[in-house]
Tab-separated table of C-alpha atoms (C1' of nucleotides) in Angstrom:
chain	number	residue	atom	x	y	z
A	4	MET	CA	-285.909	-237.522	13.131
A	5	THR	CA	-288.207	-234.760	12.004
A	6	ALA	CA	-287.600	-231.058	11.762
A	7	PHE	CA	-290.129	-228.349	12.519
A	8	ALA	CA	-290.687	-225.737	9.866
A	9	LEU	CA	-292.534	-222.469	9.786
A	10	LEU	CA	-293.791	-220.831	6.631
A	11	ASP	CA	-295.071	-217.313	6.827
A	12	CYS	CA	-296.204	-214.853	4.215
A	13	ASN	CA	-294.206	-211.646	4.206
A	14	ASN	CA	-296.251	-208.525	5.047
A	15	PHE	CA	-299.265	-210.635	4.212
A	16	TYR	CA	-302.144	-208.152	3.761
A	17	ALA	CA	-299.941	-205.612	2.010
A	18	SER	CA	-298.568	-208.322	-0.274
A	19	VAL	CA	-302.092	-209.540	-1.185
A	20	GLU	CA	-303.092	-205.987	-2.120
A	21	ARG	CA	-300.016	-205.826	-4.299
A	22	VAL	CA	-300.913	-209.014	-6.144
A	23	PHE	CA	-304.115	-207.375	-7.392
A	24	ASP	CA	-302.867	-203.854	-7.993
A	25	ALA	CA	-299.762	-203.342	-10.098
A	26	ARG	CA	-299.572	-199.696	-9.029
A	27	LEU	CA	-298.418	-200.844	-5.607
A	28	HIS	CA	-295.297	-202.555	-6.893
A	29	LYS	CA	-292.206	-201.295	-5.019
A	30	ARG	CA	-294.264	-198.562	-3.362
A	31	PRO	CA	-294.866	-198.206	0.353
A	32	VAL	CA	-298.277	-199.715	1.169
A	33	VAL	CA	-300.224	-199.894	4.451
A	34	VAL	CA	-303.483	-201.666	5.284
A	35	LEU	CA	-305.939	-200.263	7.835
A	36	SER	CA	-307.972	-201.910	10.581
A	37	ASN	CA	-311.681	-201.561	11.084
A	38	ASN	CA	-312.862	-197.934	11.221
A	39	ASP	CA	-309.645	-197.131	9.365
A	40	GLY	CA	-308.155	-196.667	12.806
A	41	CYS	CA	-304.814	-198.457	12.929
A	42	ILE	CA	-302.120	-199.722	10.601
A	43	ILE	CA	-302.315	-203.515	10.580
A	44	ALA	CA	-299.951	-204.319	7.736
A	45	ARG	CA	-297.017	-202.592	6.099
A	46	SER	CA	-294.974	-203.365	3.037
A	47	GLN	CA	-291.192	-203.423	3.445
A	48	GLU	CA	-290.988	-199.883	2.076
A	49	ALA	CA	-293.547	-198.648	4.590
A	50	LYS	CA	-291.656	-200.310	7.454
A	51	ALA	CA	-288.490	-198.583	6.264
A	52	LEU	CA	-290.252	-195.236	6.628
A	53	GLY	CA	-290.675	-195.955	10.321
A	54	ILE	CA	-294.405	-196.632	10.302
A	55	GLY	CA	-294.947	-198.883	13.325
A	56	MET	CA	-297.185	-201.892	13.608
A	57	ALA	CA	-300.629	-201.024	15.006
A	58	ALA	CA	-299.830	-197.331	14.783
A	59	PRO	CA	-302.981	-195.184	14.814
A	60	LEU	CA	-303.431	-193.668	11.378
A	61	PHE	CA	-303.639	-190.074	12.612
A	62	LYS	CA	-300.218	-190.358	14.235
A	63	VAL	CA	-298.434	-191.321	11.019
A	64	LYS	CA	-300.467	-189.116	8.707
A	65	ASP	CA	-297.491	-186.852	8.024
A	66	ILE	CA	-295.174	-189.678	7.017
A	67	ILE	CA	-297.886	-191.063	4.773
A	68	GLU	CA	-298.528	-187.818	2.963
A	69	LYS	CA	-294.902	-186.837	2.635
A	70	ASN	CA	-293.886	-190.201	1.181
A	71	ASN	CA	-296.855	-190.897	-0.991
A	72	VAL	CA	-297.708	-194.083	0.925
A	73	PHE	CA	-300.578	-196.064	-0.569
A	74	VAL	CA	-303.317	-196.610	2.032
A	75	LYS	CA	-305.959	-199.339	1.884
A	76	SER	CA	-308.814	-200.468	4.109
A	77	ALA	CA	-308.616	-204.145	4.978
A	78	ASN	CA	-310.498	-206.734	2.977
A	79	PHE	CA	-310.446	-209.822	5.174
A	80	GLU	CA	-312.516	-211.996	2.896
A	81	LEU	CA	-309.904	-211.650	0.180
A	82	TYR	CA	-307.022	-212.306	2.581
A	83	GLY	CA	-308.772	-215.427	3.848
A	84	ASP	CA	-309.193	-216.743	0.352
A	85	MET	CA	-305.521	-216.119	-0.560
A	86	SER	CA	-304.517	-217.728	2.714
A	87	SER	CA	-306.313	-220.969	1.892
A	88	ARG	CA	-304.599	-221.061	-1.493
A	89	VAL	CA	-301.197	-220.833	0.165
A	90	MET	CA	-302.101	-223.533	2.681
A	91	GLU	CA	-303.326	-225.888	-0.052
A	92	LEU	CA	-300.021	-225.499	-1.878
A	93	LEU	CA	-298.117	-226.216	1.315
A	94	GLU	CA	-300.088	-229.431	1.724
A	95	GLU	CA	-298.534	-230.661	-1.508
A	96	PHE	CA	-295.188	-230.673	0.270
A	97	SER	CA	-296.014	-231.984	3.734
A	98	PRO	CA	-298.925	-234.086	5.020
A	99	ASP	CA	-298.344	-232.747	8.499
A	100	ILE	CA	-299.238	-229.082	8.751
A	101	GLU	CA	-300.734	-226.828	11.400
A	102	ILE	CA	-302.374	-223.640	10.182
A	103	TYR	CA	-301.279	-221.298	12.924
A	104	SER	CA	-302.758	-218.018	11.697
A	105	ILE	CA	-304.044	-216.475	8.528
A	106	ASP	CA	-300.519	-216.112	7.183
A	107	GLU	CA	-298.519	-218.765	8.998
A	108	ALA	CA	-298.264	-222.532	9.120
A	109	PHE	CA	-296.033	-224.918	11.009
A	110	PHE	CA	-295.207	-228.225	9.347
A	111	THR	CA	-292.828	-231.109	9.801
A	112	VAL	CA	-290.360	-232.688	7.411
A	113	PRO	CA	-287.855	-235.548	7.731
A	114	ALA	CA	-284.630	-233.954	8.955
A	115	SER	CA	-282.699	-236.070	6.429
A	116	ALA	CA	-284.133	-234.009	3.560
A	117	PRO	CA	-281.977	-231.223	2.093
A	118	LEU	CA	-283.940	-228.579	3.987
A	119	THR	CA	-282.818	-225.324	2.399
A	120	GLN	CA	-283.397	-226.757	-1.062
A	121	PHE	CA	-286.791	-228.098	-0.027
A	122	GLY	CA	-287.753	-224.717	1.421
A	123	GLY	CA	-286.678	-223.045	-1.788
A	124	GLU	CA	-289.003	-225.281	-3.795
A	125	ILE	CA	-291.973	-224.422	-1.576
A	126	ARG	CA	-291.242	-220.741	-1.765
A	127	GLY	CA	-290.937	-220.871	-5.544
A	128	ARG	CA	-294.186	-222.770	-5.956
A	129	VAL	CA	-296.174	-220.400	-3.703
A	130	ARG	CA	-294.729	-217.422	-5.499
A	131	LYS	CA	-295.564	-218.820	-8.892
A	132	CYS	CA	-299.145	-219.852	-8.056
A	133	THR	CA	-300.222	-216.936	-5.860
A	134	GLY	CA	-297.717	-214.146	-6.419
A	135	LEU	CA	-297.057	-214.010	-2.675
A	136	PRO	CA	-293.563	-213.899	-1.109
A	137	VAL	CA	-293.022	-216.248	1.839
A	138	SER	CA	-290.274	-216.957	4.363
A	139	ILE	CA	-289.456	-220.432	5.657
A	140	GLY	CA	-287.305	-221.548	8.585
A	141	PHE	CA	-286.336	-225.014	9.881
A	142	ALA	CA	-285.258	-226.090	13.377
A	143	LYS	CA	-285.618	-228.669	16.154
A	144	THR	CA	-288.501	-226.930	17.947
A	145	LYS	CA	-291.336	-224.613	17.043
A	146	THR	CA	-289.765	-221.689	18.917
A	147	LEU	CA	-286.488	-222.170	17.056
A	148	ALA	CA	-288.331	-222.575	13.738
A	149	LYS	CA	-289.943	-219.214	14.434
A	150	LEU	CA	-286.501	-217.828	15.028
A	151	ALA	CA	-285.103	-219.362	11.832
A	152	ASN	CA	-287.980	-217.768	9.964
A	153	TYR	CA	-287.293	-214.425	11.640
A	154	LEU	CA	-283.649	-214.619	10.546
A	155	GLY	CA	-284.609	-215.751	7.076
A	156	LYS	CA	-286.820	-212.741	6.622
A	157	ARG	CA	-283.874	-210.467	7.244
A	158	SER	CA	-281.474	-212.318	4.993
A	159	GLU	CA	-284.099	-213.330	2.386
A	160	LYS	CA	-282.688	-216.857	2.637
A	161	ILE	CA	-284.172	-220.147	3.758
A	162	VAL	CA	-282.611	-220.653	7.180
A	163	ASP	CA	-281.921	-224.147	8.497
A	164	LEU	CA	-281.166	-224.015	12.200
A	165	TYR	CA	-281.789	-227.749	12.492
A	166	HIS	CA	-278.411	-228.601	11.013
A	167	ALA	CA	-276.653	-225.540	12.411
A	168	SER	CA	-273.576	-226.219	14.558
A	169	ASP	CA	-273.601	-225.191	18.211
A	170	SER	CA	-271.546	-222.119	17.494
A	171	GLU	CA	-273.722	-221.056	14.569
A	172	LEU	CA	-276.818	-221.471	16.708
A	173	GLU	CA	-275.235	-219.441	19.506
A	174	ARG	CA	-274.350	-216.689	17.125
A	175	ALA	CA	-277.914	-216.591	15.832
A	176	LEU	CA	-279.330	-216.476	19.363
A	177	ALA	CA	-276.845	-213.827	20.457
A	178	GLY	CA	-277.902	-211.592	17.594
A	179	THR	CA	-281.598	-211.872	18.415
A	180	PRO	CA	-283.174	-209.453	20.913
A	181	VAL	CA	-285.133	-211.328	23.585
A	182	GLU	CA	-288.432	-209.662	22.676
A	183	ALA	CA	-288.179	-211.196	19.214
A	184	VAL	CA	-288.497	-214.684	20.750
A	185	TRP	CA	-291.903	-216.276	20.281
A	186	GLY	CA	-293.774	-216.067	23.570
A	187	ILE	CA	-291.809	-213.138	24.993
A	188	GLY	CA	-293.956	-210.035	24.815
A	189	HIS	CA	-293.006	-206.542	25.885
A	190	ARG	CA	-293.965	-207.115	29.534
A	191	SER	CA	-291.732	-210.145	29.894
A	192	ALA	CA	-288.940	-208.484	27.902
A	193	LYS	CA	-288.986	-205.560	30.314
A	194	LYS	CA	-288.853	-207.897	33.280
A	195	LEU	CA	-285.982	-209.875	31.723
A	196	LYS	CA	-284.032	-206.703	31.013
A	197	GLN	CA	-284.044	-205.903	34.712
A	198	TYR	CA	-282.055	-209.087	35.181
A	199	GLY	CA	-279.725	-208.264	32.318
A	200	ILE	CA	-281.293	-210.725	29.895
A	201	VAL	CA	-281.535	-208.927	26.586
A	202	THR	CA	-280.737	-211.580	23.969
A	203	ALA	CA	-282.264	-214.917	23.041
A	204	LEU	CA	-278.953	-216.526	23.999
A	205	ALA	CA	-279.095	-215.117	27.533
A	206	LEU	CA	-282.644	-216.412	27.907
A	207	ARG	CA	-281.625	-219.855	26.662
A	208	ASN	CA	-278.860	-219.943	29.285
A	209	ALA	CA	-281.103	-218.758	32.100
A	210	ASP	CA	-281.858	-221.049	35.056
A	211	LEU	CA	-284.968	-223.107	34.319
A	212	ASN	CA	-286.506	-222.822	37.788
A	213	TRP	CA	-285.887	-219.124	37.815
A	214	ALA	CA	-287.635	-218.808	34.456
A	215	ARG	CA	-290.541	-220.862	35.794
A	216	LYS	CA	-290.913	-218.542	38.764
A	217	THR	CA	-290.434	-215.323	36.832
A	218	LEU	CA	-292.346	-216.039	33.629
A	219	SER	CA	-294.616	-218.955	34.621
A	220	VAL	CA	-294.572	-222.341	32.952
A	221	LEU	CA	-294.816	-220.736	29.535
A	222	GLY	CA	-291.497	-218.973	30.088
A	223	ALA	CA	-289.860	-222.206	31.237
A	224	ARG	CA	-291.103	-223.951	28.120
A	225	THR	CA	-289.668	-221.177	25.967
A	226	VAL	CA	-286.269	-221.682	27.597
A	227	LEU	CA	-286.438	-225.431	26.929
A	228	GLU	CA	-287.516	-224.882	23.337
A	229	LEU	CA	-284.565	-222.532	22.812
A	230	ARG	CA	-282.328	-225.338	24.089
A	231	GLY	CA	-283.706	-227.662	21.465
A	232	THR	CA	-286.089	-229.614	23.696
A	233	SER	CA	-289.466	-229.646	22.003
A	234	CYS	CA	-292.404	-228.763	24.268
A	235	TYR	CA	-294.971	-227.989	21.601
A	236	SER	CA	-296.118	-230.408	18.912
A	237	LEU	CA	-298.262	-229.549	15.931
A	238	THR	CA	-301.938	-228.951	16.651
A	239	HIS	CA	-304.033	-230.387	13.874
A	240	THR	CA	-307.271	-229.051	12.605
A	241	PRO	CA	-309.711	-231.631	14.055
A	242	ASP	CA	-308.240	-231.292	17.548
A	243	GLU	CA	-308.195	-227.577	17.184
A	244	LEU	CA	-311.860	-227.605	16.375
A	245	ALA	CA	-312.688	-229.755	19.355
A	246	ALA	CA	-310.639	-227.531	21.633
A	247	ARG	CA	-312.093	-224.270	20.426
A	248	ARG	CA	-312.922	-222.080	23.408
A	249	ALA	CA	-314.778	-219.076	22.108
A	250	VAL	CA	-316.146	-217.193	19.138
A	251	THR	CA	-316.418	-213.464	19.499
A	252	CYS	CA	-317.478	-210.413	17.602
A	253	SER	CA	-316.653	-206.936	18.881
A	254	ARG	CA	-316.214	-203.473	17.417
A	255	SER	CA	-315.191	-199.992	18.343
A	256	PHE	CA	-317.793	-197.402	17.497
A	257	ALA	CA	-317.271	-194.503	15.138
A	258	LYS	CA	-319.074	-192.275	17.624
A	259	ILE	CA	-319.764	-192.626	21.322
A	260	VAL	CA	-322.925	-194.583	22.035
A	261	THR	CA	-325.110	-193.083	24.741
A	262	THR	CA	-328.526	-194.672	24.223
A	263	LYS	CA	-329.634	-198.150	25.026
A	264	GLN	CA	-331.470	-198.408	21.719
A	265	GLU	CA	-328.263	-197.955	19.756
A	266	MET	CA	-326.456	-200.364	21.992
A	267	LYS	CA	-329.172	-202.917	21.474
A	268	GLU	CA	-328.748	-202.527	17.736
A	269	ALA	CA	-324.999	-203.012	17.943
A	270	VAL	CA	-325.159	-206.017	20.274
A	271	SER	CA	-327.781	-207.699	18.079
A	272	LEU	CA	-325.639	-207.210	15.005
A	273	PHE	CA	-322.513	-208.586	16.727
A	274	LEU	CA	-324.475	-211.538	18.059
A	275	GLY	CA	-325.619	-212.368	14.518
A	276	ARG	CA	-322.060	-212.283	13.162
A	277	ALA	CA	-320.600	-214.365	15.998
A	278	ALA	CA	-323.417	-216.926	15.827
A	279	GLU	CA	-322.969	-217.324	12.077
A	280	ARG	CA	-319.264	-217.981	12.457
A	281	MET	CA	-319.885	-220.408	15.313
A	282	ARG	CA	-322.334	-222.455	13.224
A	283	LYS	CA	-319.862	-222.566	10.381
A	284	LEU	CA	-317.438	-224.217	12.774
A	285	GLY	CA	-320.159	-226.681	13.775
A	286	PHE	CA	-320.724	-225.545	17.356
A	287	ALA	CA	-323.485	-224.584	19.712
A	288	ALA	CA	-322.859	-222.247	22.677
A	289	GLY	CA	-323.653	-223.042	26.279
A	290	ALA	CA	-322.926	-219.510	27.448
A	291	LEU	CA	-322.697	-215.991	26.146
A	292	SER	CA	-321.220	-212.761	27.470
A	293	VAL	CA	-321.687	-209.183	26.506
A	294	HIS	CA	-319.075	-206.569	27.342
A	295	LEU	CA	-319.312	-202.792	27.053
A	296	ASN	CA	-316.323	-200.447	27.312
A	297	THR	CA	-315.873	-196.722	27.517
A	298	ASP	CA	-312.961	-195.112	25.666
A	299	ARG	CA	-309.711	-196.384	27.134
A	300	PHE	CA	-307.737	-193.510	25.604
A	301	LYS	CA	-309.703	-190.790	27.331
A	302	ILE	CA	-307.838	-190.725	30.626
A	303	ARG	CA	-309.772	-187.819	32.034
A	304	ASP	CA	-312.958	-189.848	32.250
A	305	GLU	CA	-312.546	-192.995	34.213
A	306	TYR	CA	-312.248	-196.031	32.000
A	307	HIS	CA	-315.143	-198.360	32.558
A	308	SER	CA	-315.579	-201.902	31.339
A	309	ASN	CA	-318.331	-204.265	32.322
A	310	THR	CA	-319.244	-207.815	31.406
A	311	ALA	CA	-322.360	-209.911	31.994
A	312	THR	CA	-322.638	-213.606	31.287
A	313	TYR	CA	-325.634	-215.793	30.572
A	314	ALA	CA	-325.107	-219.491	31.225
A	315	SER	CA	-327.718	-221.819	29.825
A	316	ALA	CA	-328.556	-225.327	30.959
A	317	VAL	CA	-328.690	-226.408	27.321
A	318	PRO	CA	-326.514	-225.194	24.456
A	319	SER	CA	-328.006	-223.442	21.465
A	320	ASP	CA	-327.005	-222.392	17.965
A	321	ALA	CA	-330.215	-220.593	17.025
A	322	ASN	CA	-330.300	-216.824	16.618
A	323	PRO	CA	-333.616	-216.094	18.352
A	324	GLU	CA	-332.546	-217.923	21.502
A	325	LEU	CA	-328.985	-216.533	21.523
A	326	LEU	CA	-330.353	-213.045	20.967
A	327	ARG	CA	-332.572	-213.426	24.043
A	328	TRP	CA	-329.515	-214.334	26.087
A	329	ALA	CA	-327.560	-211.387	24.683
A	330	LEU	CA	-330.313	-208.887	25.468
A	331	ASP	CA	-330.635	-210.310	28.936
A	332	CYS	CA	-326.919	-209.623	29.417
A	333	LEU	CA	-327.272	-206.156	27.971
A	334	ASP	CA	-329.981	-205.288	30.489
A	335	ARG	CA	-327.635	-206.213	33.297
A	336	VAL	CA	-324.520	-204.558	31.908
A	337	TYR	CA	-325.819	-201.299	30.446
A	338	HIS	CA	-325.625	-198.235	32.666
A	339	PRO	CA	-327.223	-195.049	31.430
A	340	GLY	CA	-324.891	-192.112	31.767
A	341	PHE	CA	-321.806	-193.785	30.352
A	342	GLY	CA	-320.570	-192.998	26.853
A	343	TYR	CA	-319.589	-196.307	25.309
A	344	LYS	CA	-316.821	-196.686	22.757
A	345	LYS	CA	-316.855	-200.414	22.171
A	346	ALA	CA	-318.978	-203.512	22.691
A	347	GLY	CA	-318.674	-207.191	22.019
A	348	VAL	CA	-320.375	-210.543	22.248
A	349	ILE	CA	-318.528	-213.728	23.262
A	350	LEU	CA	-319.941	-217.198	22.680
A	351	THR	CA	-318.412	-219.783	25.000
A	352	GLY	CA	-319.098	-223.206	26.447
A	353	LEU	CA	-318.839	-224.442	22.876
A	354	VAL	CA	-319.823	-228.002	22.081
A	355	PRO	CA	-320.092	-229.641	18.658
A	356	PHE	CA	-323.728	-229.278	17.723
A	357	ASN	CA	-324.303	-233.012	17.326
A	358	GLU	CA	-323.260	-233.650	20.901
A	359	ALA	CA	-325.244	-230.675	22.188
A	360	ASN	CA	-328.616	-231.991	21.328
A	361	ALA	CA	-329.596	-233.174	24.787
A	362	ARG	CA	-332.883	-231.339	25.073
A	363	LEU	CA	-335.662	-233.054	26.901
A	364	LEU	CA	-338.573	-230.773	26.308
A	365	ASP	CA	-337.987	-229.184	22.947
A	366	GLU	CA	-335.669	-231.437	21.016
A	367	GLU	CA	-337.831	-231.414	17.912
A	368	TYR	CA	-338.097	-227.632	17.916
A	369	CYS	CA	-334.351	-227.317	18.413
A	370	ARG	CA	-333.574	-229.701	15.565
A	371	ARG	CA	-335.856	-227.818	13.192
A	372	MET	CA	-334.397	-224.488	14.229
A	373	HIS	CA	-330.926	-225.867	13.519
A	374	SER	CA	-332.008	-226.825	9.964
A	375	LEU	CA	-333.520	-223.407	9.500
A	376	MET	CA	-330.292	-221.719	10.579
A	377	ARG	CA	-328.328	-223.864	8.140
A	378	VAL	CA	-330.538	-222.814	5.245
A	379	MET	CA	-330.302	-219.197	6.323
A	380	ASP	CA	-326.520	-219.273	6.533
A	381	LYS	CA	-326.188	-221.026	3.228
A	382	THR	CA	-328.455	-218.529	1.496
A	383	ASN	CA	-326.633	-215.584	2.988
A	384	ARG	CA	-323.272	-216.964	1.962
A	385	ARG	CA	-324.455	-217.416	-1.582
A	386	TRP	CA	-326.538	-214.281	-2.041
A	387	GLY	CA	-324.978	-211.892	0.396
A	388	ARG	CA	-325.294	-210.940	4.029
A	389	ASP	CA	-328.805	-210.351	5.408
A	390	THR	CA	-330.551	-211.782	2.355
A	391	ILE	CA	-332.548	-213.749	4.923
A	392	ARG	CA	-332.761	-212.674	8.528
A	393	PHE	CA	-335.203	-212.836	11.393
A	394	PHE	CA	-337.708	-210.035	11.602
A	395	ASN	CA	-336.222	-208.543	14.755
A	396	GLU	CA	-332.618	-208.833	13.585
A	397	GLN	CA	-330.463	-205.968	12.398
A	398	ASN	CA	-329.800	-205.258	8.770
A	399	GLU	CA	-326.169	-204.275	8.417
A	400	LYS	CA	-326.694	-202.558	5.092
A	401	GLU	CA	-329.342	-200.257	6.553
A	402	ILE	CA	-327.204	-199.423	9.557
A	403	ARG	CA	-324.276	-198.685	7.292
A	404	LYS	CA	-326.246	-196.225	5.254
A	405	ARG	CA	-326.786	-193.945	8.223
A	406	THR	CA	-323.467	-192.208	7.978
A	407	THR	CA	-323.788	-190.409	11.305
A	408	GLY	CA	-324.339	-193.528	13.402
A	409	TRP	CA	-322.056	-195.717	15.475
A	410	TYR	CA	-321.149	-197.951	12.573
A	411	GLY	CA	-317.656	-197.140	11.411
A	412	LYS	CA	-316.394	-196.663	7.890
A	413	SER	CA	-313.592	-198.583	6.222
A	414	ASP	CA	-313.428	-197.320	2.742
A	415	VAL	CA	-309.991	-195.989	1.844
A	416	ASN	CA	-309.144	-197.452	-1.561
A	417	LYS	CA	-310.983	-200.567	-0.542
A	418	ALA	CA	-309.829	-203.518	-2.599
A	419	GLY	CA	-312.297	-205.281	-4.841
A	420	SER	CA	-313.318	-208.807	-3.993
A	421	HIS	CA	-311.177	-210.304	-6.791
A	422	THR	CA	-311.037	-214.015	-6.074
A	423	THR	CA	-314.116	-214.093	-3.834
A	424	ASN	CA	-316.755	-212.703	-6.175
A	425	PHE	CA	-317.420	-213.770	-9.761
A	426	GLY	CA	-318.702	-210.316	-10.618
A	427	GLU	CA	-315.346	-208.810	-9.867
A	428	LEU	CA	-312.973	-211.130	-11.658
A	429	CYS	CA	-310.252	-209.429	-13.660
A	430	SER	CA	-311.029	-209.024	-17.295
A	431	VAL	CA	-308.480	-209.030	-20.086
A	432	GLU	CA	-309.423	-207.152	-23.208
A	433	ARG	CA	-307.932	-207.383	-26.639
A	434	GLU	CA	-306.959	-204.192	-28.370
A	435	GLY	CA	-308.544	-203.194	-31.678
B	9	DT	C1'	-311.307	-184.839	15.297
B	10	DC	C1'	-308.799	-189.522	14.665
B	11	DT	C1'	-306.183	-195.346	18.723
B	12	DG	C1'	-308.452	-203.024	15.507
B	13	DG	C1'	-310.268	-207.566	16.234
B	14	DG	C1'	-310.108	-212.471	17.312
B	15	DG	C1'	-308.063	-215.756	19.687
B	16	DT	C1'	-305.130	-218.817	23.458
B	17	DC	C1'	-303.326	-220.110	27.936
B	18	DC	C1'	-302.054	-219.375	32.840
B	19	DT	C1'	-302.660	-217.767	37.593
B	20	DA	C1'	-304.769	-216.255	41.736
B	21	DG	C1'	-308.521	-216.171	44.537
B	22	DG	C1'	-313.193	-217.316	45.992
B	23	DA	C1'	-316.911	-220.701	46.662
B	24	DC	C1'	-317.931	-225.055	47.755
B	25	DC	C1'	-317.336	-229.874	49.141
B	26	DC	C1'	-315.808	-233.676	52.156
C	28	DT	C1'	-312.556	-218.617	71.783
C	29	DC	C1'	-310.629	-222.265	69.169
C	30	DT	C1'	-311.278	-222.655	63.259
C	31	DG	C1'	-307.487	-228.352	58.778
C	32	DG	C1'	-306.265	-229.785	54.439
C	33	DG	C1'	-307.071	-231.104	50.014
C	34	DG	C1'	-309.674	-231.167	45.994
C	35	DT	C1'	-312.599	-229.050	42.170
C	36	DC	C1'	-314.762	-225.594	39.590
C	37	DC	C1'	-315.440	-220.998	38.156
C	38	DT	C1'	-314.109	-216.298	37.071
C	39	DA	C1'	-311.438	-212.138	36.411
C	40	DG	C1'	-307.406	-210.418	34.912
C	41	DG	C1'	-302.971	-210.608	32.704
C	42	DA	C1'	-299.861	-211.819	29.031
C	43	DC	C1'	-299.197	-213.289	24.693
C	44	DC	C1'	-300.015	-214.247	19.668
C	45	DC	C1'	-301.214	-212.728	14.757
DNA sequence: TCTGGGGTCCTAGGACCC
DNA sequence: TCTGGGGTCCTAGGACCC
């Protein structure tokens, strides 16, 4: 028999910042989203101050100033690099892992292994090699492994629910609020509360058909998983790639956008980013949508959101073609008179590029364009964004320079690149 | 003044087909 | 006037995740 395990990095972004900045040790630290708008990571100390997840910065400004909280803009490139280091270390311990998010991985282990000891070894190795603290939980299903991890984080122990007795398991479930269960969000939790279901134990004991009706098949699966019946297996990287549905790039604007010219600029930039990421994954897109939104927090004006989709007969991965589709969408979706707060581009209908090449009339052109894009991406990865771009494409650096434009700033104590840029490696100097 | 971004899956309803 | 039933595909919207 095999056990499911979940490893997750504690307060991941905040912990990464701490690895590279000794001043942050034992101090409250928060990391900010794009535009320095929201809190997206908090160290334990910051959580203890009552700073909520996804709290808008301006709402917790007082707490931050009063308690000398260290504030940092996010540096996703660095977090991505540290994430792959953790995942590589985990692969030393199990051949069967699913990278679930930037800071989490499920994996399986033989249930006969001494699990808490095994978990301790993994945790020690990750700590030693990366400086990052992780939590690990074991159980019979993914949902229960999540729960074991959740409990472990509180107790700072490796929790093995796989070998827990019925009464131990019941105690653990009884002490867990239902909204802490993986798959139960605040909407479902509210609904469940109306029926008196407030703990994970109560949900586990709920009638399966009732759960199916009330929370759809996903809710029924959650109930089964809590009972120890596994409904979810590990999803491995190749399958994941094949099953990928969409690649998107969207941003909120620093100031309201009211001209089509500015919107065109933003949409072109987002298209470029999304297309680059899509090619890195090896896909071409068969369809593309553009969405524009007004400010959802301004209740006095009516919130307005609109989407247009372009579906192509043949998939493409080339910027000039994708940009034509995007601008076609923009023409249909843009209404003068609205003040827009956010826009995004979604690439869908993804097919692996090699399978996409079913062009009758312009196969040669398409193949050559694909090679060109590969060279462009490679160059830009090596020498920096926008080193090569098409003449009519946007230059992010230029847009950034105009400090009064729609492009937001994220520059509070921004971390250096550290592990992702040779020029910024730490240097150690000898005294005297 | 100031409120993230990138994903997944499910469901309901409409269009269309036989 | 009467106006089936079953299937598929697509889309919009909702809920959830990190």
